[in-house]
Amino acid sequence: MKHHVLSLLLISALVIGAQTKPAITPEMSRAEGSVDTMGSTFTVVAYGEDRDQLQSAVQSALEEARRLDQLLSNYRPESEWSQVNREAADHPVHVSPELFNLLAACVEYSRQSEGTFDITVGPLMKIWGFYKGSGHLPHRAEVRGALDNVGYQGIILDAKNQTVKFARKGLEMDPGGIGKGYAVDKLADVLKENGIRSALISGGGSSIYAIGNPPTDPQGWKVNIKDPRNTSKSVASVYLKDNSMSTSGSYEKFFYAEGKLWSHIMDPRSGYPSMGMLSVSIVTPRTIDSEAWCKPYYILGRDWTQKHKPRNFRVFMCEDRTDVPCAWLQ
């Protein structure tokens, strides 16, 4: 998650905490800040007329990122997410409404995506060496063993009692496919509540939300999509304005073995990395949706995506075919 997937033209070097730069115009000031949390770096750039309000708003957004780390991080043993992972195989775990609603959304994404979105994919990521490394080829028996502990159907949610239970031991939830998008939306909500009408929020560079437009460009915030075959170049640009974009690409984390490139984008159904796609970028009204759907569209491919995507989702695909150029789905 620490790899920067997108080139954000309007974010320069960001530092922890918020600090105000000289006014862009006599009326407009700029504040920016970043925080390392949830295994990623969240950055905020915002513009406004009231310098103090601007600084305060950016600081509040960064505090929200830290709050979410206490809720969702699987790196923190004291987080609510980690408590569920430890205890839910033994007994139902009562959780906050916020976490319950997020887990319910995750299960619904899994159902709609035919199991290609799955927050229980962690055991596969571990045996493939992607959890905290760049990957390696496991034995087939290891894959079969890990698949026994993967499957969103094993997450049992009780809405009446607000509890989570695992159907069997060995299940473990990983927030990696949803946490950044959820957090970016929450940071955007904080900024809006503080009166900010122009801002760009990024989670690890791969999940972005734009509030309004920057003072210098009424079209919106210009963001480049990397060329997956040559990541020093861009293959397309998009202007974001009150919407989000997320990207998944094979170039983020991969290794070579047996003459093939194996990426970290795992098909939870087969237990093997997905083949046939190089990158997918999605523009949607909410960042949680753009992040959640990147990997299913990557795994399921062009035809399935064309048939099932909502009308207000814009999808840019780079397939692993020399005869098909990268393009927006029509």
mmCIF file of C-alpha atoms in Angstrom, residues 94-275:
data_model
loop_
_atom_site.group_PDB
_atom_site.id
_atom_site.type_symbol
_atom_site.label_atom_id
_atom_site.label_comp_id
_atom_site.label_asym_id
_atom_site.label_seq_id
_atom_site.Cartn_x
_atom_site.Cartn_y
_atom_site.Cartn_z
ATOM 1 C CA HIS A 94 -20.056 -6.944 19.831
ATOM 2 C CA VAL A 95 -18.759 -4.091 17.646
ATOM 3 C CA SER A 96 -19.462 -0.399 17.127
ATOM 4 C CA PRO A 97 -22.159 0.582 14.609
ATOM 5 C CA GLU A 98 -19.437 2.091 12.417
ATOM 6 C CA LEU A 99 -17.461 -1.150 12.138
ATOM 7 C CA PHE A 100 -20.607 -3.274 11.779
ATOM 8 C CA ASN A 101 -21.851 -1.143 8.873
ATOM 9 C CA LEU A 102 -18.452 -1.297 7.167
ATOM 10 C CA LEU A 103 -18.285 -5.093 7.489
ATOM 11 C CA ALA A 104 -21.851 -5.377 6.170
ATOM 12 C CA ALA A 105 -20.791 -3.283 3.161
ATOM 13 C CA CYS A 106 -17.776 -5.571 2.628
ATOM 14 C CA VAL A 107 -19.988 -8.671 2.579
ATOM 15 C CA GLU A 108 -22.288 -6.974 0.068
ATOM 16 C CA TYR A 109 -19.325 -6.063 -2.197
ATOM 17 C CA SER A 110 -18.304 -9.740 -2.032
ATOM 18 C CA ARG A 111 -21.775 -10.931 -3.030
ATOM 19 C CA GLN A 112 -22.086 -8.475 -5.916
ATOM 20 C CA SER A 113 -18.572 -9.241 -7.207
ATOM 21 C CA GLU A 114 -19.052 -13.023 -7.167
ATOM 22 C CA GLY A 115 -16.451 -13.425 -4.428
ATOM 23 C CA THR A 116 -13.630 -11.516 -6.142
ATOM 24 C CA PHE A 117 -13.746 -8.896 -3.388
ATOM 25 C CA ASP A 118 -13.054 -10.704 -0.125
ATOM 26 C CA ILE A 119 -11.653 -9.259 3.110
ATOM 27 C CA THR A 120 -10.732 -12.801 4.263
ATOM 28 C CA VAL A 121 -8.045 -13.094 1.554
ATOM 29 C CA GLY A 122 -5.226 -12.557 4.111
ATOM 30 C CA PRO A 123 -4.045 -16.204 4.362
ATOM 31 C CA LEU A 124 -3.446 -16.248 0.602
ATOM 32 C CA MET A 125 -1.501 -12.976 0.705
ATOM 33 C CA LYS A 126 0.690 -14.454 3.437
ATOM 34 C CA ILE A 127 1.591 -17.722 1.698
ATOM 35 C CA TRP A 128 2.316 -15.820 -1.522
ATOM 36 C CA GLY A 129 4.685 -13.568 0.450
ATOM 37 C CA PHE A 130 2.771 -10.345 -0.278
ATOM 38 C CA TYR A 131 1.769 -9.568 3.304
ATOM 39 C CA LYS A 132 5.029 -7.838 4.220
ATOM 40 C CA GLY A 133 7.226 -8.652 1.237
ATOM 41 C CA SER A 134 7.418 -8.622 -2.552
ATOM 42 C CA GLY A 135 6.174 -12.185 -3.051
ATOM 43 C CA HIS A 136 7.303 -15.731 -3.865
ATOM 44 C CA LEU A 137 5.794 -18.841 -5.455
ATOM 45 C CA PRO A 138 4.173 -21.170 -2.878
ATOM 46 C CA HIS A 139 3.618 -24.929 -3.176
ATOM 47 C CA ARG A 140 0.201 -26.026 -4.470
ATOM 48 C CA ALA A 141 -0.523 -27.696 -1.124
ATOM 49 C CA GLU A 142 0.056 -24.359 0.626
ATOM 50 C CA VAL A 143 -2.472 -22.680 -1.676
ATOM 51 C CA ARG A 144 -5.057 -25.407 -1.013
ATOM 52 C CA GLY A 145 -4.503 -25.074 2.741
ATOM 53 C CA ALA A 146 -4.866 -21.280 2.636
ATOM 54 C CA LEU A 147 -8.066 -21.522 0.584
ATOM 55 C CA ASP A 148 -9.634 -23.500 3.443
ATOM 56 C CA ASN A 149 -9.342 -20.318 5.521
ATOM 57 C CA VAL A 150 -10.674 -17.914 2.868
ATOM 58 C CA GLY A 151 -14.300 -17.098 2.178
ATOM 59 C CA TYR A 152 -16.484 -14.133 3.085
ATOM 60 C CA GLN A 153 -19.397 -16.523 3.701
ATOM 61 C CA GLY A 154 -17.676 -17.387 6.993
ATOM 62 C CA ILE A 155 -18.322 -13.869 8.362
ATOM 63 C CA ILE A 156 -21.609 -14.070 10.292
ATOM 64 C CA LEU A 157 -23.185 -10.692 11.017
ATOM 65 C CA ASP A 158 -26.030 -10.270 13.493
ATOM 66 C CA ALA A 159 -27.645 -6.880 12.829
ATOM 67 C CA LYS A 160 -30.016 -7.119 15.807
ATOM 68 C CA ASN A 161 -27.210 -7.625 18.318
ATOM 69 C CA GLN A 162 -24.461 -5.799 16.341
ATOM 70 C CA THR A 163 -22.112 -8.792 16.573
ATOM 71 C CA VAL A 164 -19.583 -10.463 14.291
ATOM 72 C CA LYS A 165 -18.752 -14.174 14.431
ATOM 73 C CA PHE A 166 -16.514 -16.380 12.295
ATOM 74 C CA ALA A 167 -17.941 -19.711 11.150
ATOM 75 C CA ARG A 168 -14.618 -21.473 11.767
ATOM 76 C CA LYS A 169 -11.148 -20.988 13.170
ATOM 77 C CA GLY A 170 -8.480 -19.766 10.760
ATOM 78 C CA LEU A 171 -10.581 -16.959 9.260
ATOM 79 C CA GLU A 172 -9.003 -13.511 9.422
ATOM 80 C CA MET A 173 -10.137 -10.179 7.998
ATOM 81 C CA ASP A 174 -7.775 -7.811 6.202
ATOM 82 C CA PRO A 175 -8.845 -4.158 5.700
ATOM 83 C CA GLY A 176 -6.356 -3.690 2.834
ATOM 84 C CA GLY A 177 -8.956 -3.696 0.056
ATOM 85 C CA ILE A 178 -11.369 -1.238 1.665
ATOM 86 C CA GLY A 179 -9.683 0.761 4.446
ATOM 87 C CA LYS A 180 -8.067 3.483 2.357
ATOM 88 C CA GLY A 181 -11.202 4.253 0.370
ATOM 89 C CA TYR A 182 -13.345 4.353 3.502
ATOM 90 C CA ALA A 183 -10.829 6.608 5.267
ATOM 91 C CA VAL A 184 -10.487 9.019 2.334
ATOM 92 C CA ASP A 185 -14.274 9.503 2.302
ATOM 93 C CA LYS A 186 -14.312 10.121 6.062
ATOM 94 C CA LEU A 187 -11.496 12.685 5.780
ATOM 95 C CA ALA A 188 -13.430 14.422 2.996
ATOM 96 C CA ASP A 189 -16.525 14.528 5.234
ATOM 97 C CA VAL A 190 -14.507 16.216 8.003
ATOM 98 C CA LEU A 191 -13.172 18.849 5.593
ATOM 99 C CA LYS A 192 -16.660 19.572 4.234
ATOM 100 C CA GLU A 193 -18.076 19.855 7.755
ATOM 101 C CA ASN A 194 -15.365 22.451 8.433
ATOM 102 C CA GLY A 195 -16.453 24.555 5.458
ATOM 103 C CA ILE A 196 -13.732 23.494 2.992
ATOM 104 C CA ARG A 197 -14.879 23.690 -0.631
ATOM 105 C CA SER A 198 -11.577 22.980 -2.411
ATOM 106 C CA ALA A 199 -9.381 20.017 -1.426
ATOM 107 C CA LEU A 200 -7.687 16.845 -2.628
ATOM 108 C CA ILE A 201 -7.365 13.837 -0.300
ATOM 109 C CA SER A 202 -5.148 10.869 -1.141
ATOM 110 C CA GLY A 203 -4.767 7.473 0.512
ATOM 111 C CA GLY A 204 -1.395 6.046 -0.462
ATOM 112 C CA GLY A 205 -1.640 7.739 -3.860
ATOM 113 C CA SER A 206 -3.985 4.981 -5.112
ATOM 114 C CA SER A 207 -7.325 6.193 -3.704
ATOM 115 C CA ILE A 208 -8.196 9.877 -4.166
ATOM 116 C CA TYR A 209 -11.158 12.170 -3.556
ATOM 117 C CA ALA A 210 -11.520 15.729 -4.846
ATOM 118 C CA ILE A 211 -13.679 18.379 -3.183
ATOM 119 C CA GLY A 212 -14.593 21.078 -5.714
ATOM 120 C CA ASN A 213 -11.753 22.361 -7.871
ATOM 121 C CA PRO A 214 -8.423 24.090 -7.191
ATOM 122 C CA PRO A 215 -8.405 27.909 -7.530
ATOM 123 C CA THR A 216 -6.278 27.703 -10.662
ATOM 124 C CA ASP A 217 -8.430 25.270 -12.675
ATOM 125 C CA PRO A 218 -12.254 25.292 -12.853
ATOM 126 C CA GLN A 219 -12.200 21.863 -14.591
ATOM 127 C CA GLY A 220 -11.089 20.155 -11.379
ATOM 128 C CA TRP A 221 -8.010 18.445 -9.961
ATOM 129 C CA LYS A 222 -5.932 16.894 -12.726
ATOM 130 C CA VAL A 223 -4.675 13.400 -11.911
ATOM 131 C CA ASN A 224 -2.562 11.191 -14.157
ATOM 132 C CA ILE A 225 -3.043 7.444 -14.619
ATOM 133 C CA LYS A 226 0.285 5.648 -14.895
ATOM 134 C CA ASP A 227 1.186 3.562 -17.911
ATOM 135 C CA PRO A 228 1.457 0.070 -16.364
ATOM 136 C CA ARG A 229 4.086 -0.927 -18.948
ATOM 137 C CA ASN A 230 6.239 2.120 -18.159
ATOM 138 C CA THR A 231 5.291 3.713 -14.853
ATOM 139 C CA SER A 232 7.495 6.749 -15.481
ATOM 140 C CA LYS A 233 4.910 7.786 -18.092
ATOM 141 C CA SER A 234 1.176 8.442 -17.911
ATOM 142 C CA VAL A 235 -1.351 6.767 -20.188
ATOM 143 C CA ALA A 236 -4.334 9.047 -19.443
ATOM 144 C CA SER A 237 -5.420 12.016 -17.345
ATOM 145 C CA VAL A 238 -8.662 12.749 -15.578
ATOM 146 C CA TYR A 239 -10.105 15.819 -13.873
ATOM 147 C CA LEU A 240 -11.713 15.066 -10.519
ATOM 148 C CA LYS A 241 -14.375 17.351 -9.055
ATOM 149 C CA ASP A 242 -16.550 16.134 -6.169
ATOM 150 C CA ASN A 243 -15.739 12.534 -7.049
ATOM 151 C CA SER A 244 -13.050 9.900 -6.514
ATOM 152 C CA MET A 245 -10.613 7.699 -8.366
ATOM 153 C CA SER A 246 -8.836 4.509 -7.313
ATOM 154 C CA THR A 247 -6.332 2.377 -9.230
ATOM 155 C CA SER A 248 -5.094 -1.190 -8.938
ATOM 156 C CA GLY A 249 -2.071 -2.204 -10.985
ATOM 157 C CA SER A 250 0.126 -5.289 -11.321
ATOM 158 C CA TYR A 251 3.187 -3.014 -11.074
ATOM 159 C CA GLU A 252 2.469 -2.144 -7.411
ATOM 160 C CA LYS A 253 3.891 -5.396 -6.022
ATOM 161 C CA PHE A 254 5.025 -8.406 -8.061
ATOM 162 C CA PHE A 255 7.721 -11.022 -8.692
ATOM 163 C CA TYR A 256 8.846 -13.209 -11.594
ATOM 164 C CA ALA A 257 8.823 -17.028 -11.430
ATOM 165 C CA GLU A 258 8.571 -19.792 -14.051
ATOM 166 C CA GLY A 259 8.706 -17.156 -16.789
ATOM 167 C CA LYS A 260 5.636 -15.283 -15.563
ATOM 168 C CA LEU A 261 4.896 -12.068 -13.694
ATOM 169 C CA TRP A 262 2.892 -12.800 -10.535
ATOM 170 C CA SER A 263 1.210 -9.726 -9.008
ATOM 171 C CA HIS A 264 -0.328 -9.115 -5.592
ATOM 172 C CA ILE A 265 -3.856 -8.881 -7.062
ATOM 173 C CA MET A 266 -5.205 -12.182 -5.805
ATOM 174 C CA ASP A 267 -8.254 -14.061 -7.064
ATOM 175 C CA PRO A 268 -9.738 -15.326 -3.774
ATOM 176 C CA ARG A 269 -11.655 -18.043 -5.628
ATOM 177 C CA SER A 270 -8.649 -19.783 -7.195
ATOM 178 C CA GLY A 271 -5.953 -18.872 -4.683
ATOM 179 C CA TYR A 272 -3.702 -17.533 -7.451
ATOM 180 C CA PRO A 273 -2.859 -14.011 -8.670
ATOM 181 C CA SER A 274 -5.161 -12.782 -11.411
ATOM 182 C CA MET A 275 -3.799 -12.784 -14.971
#
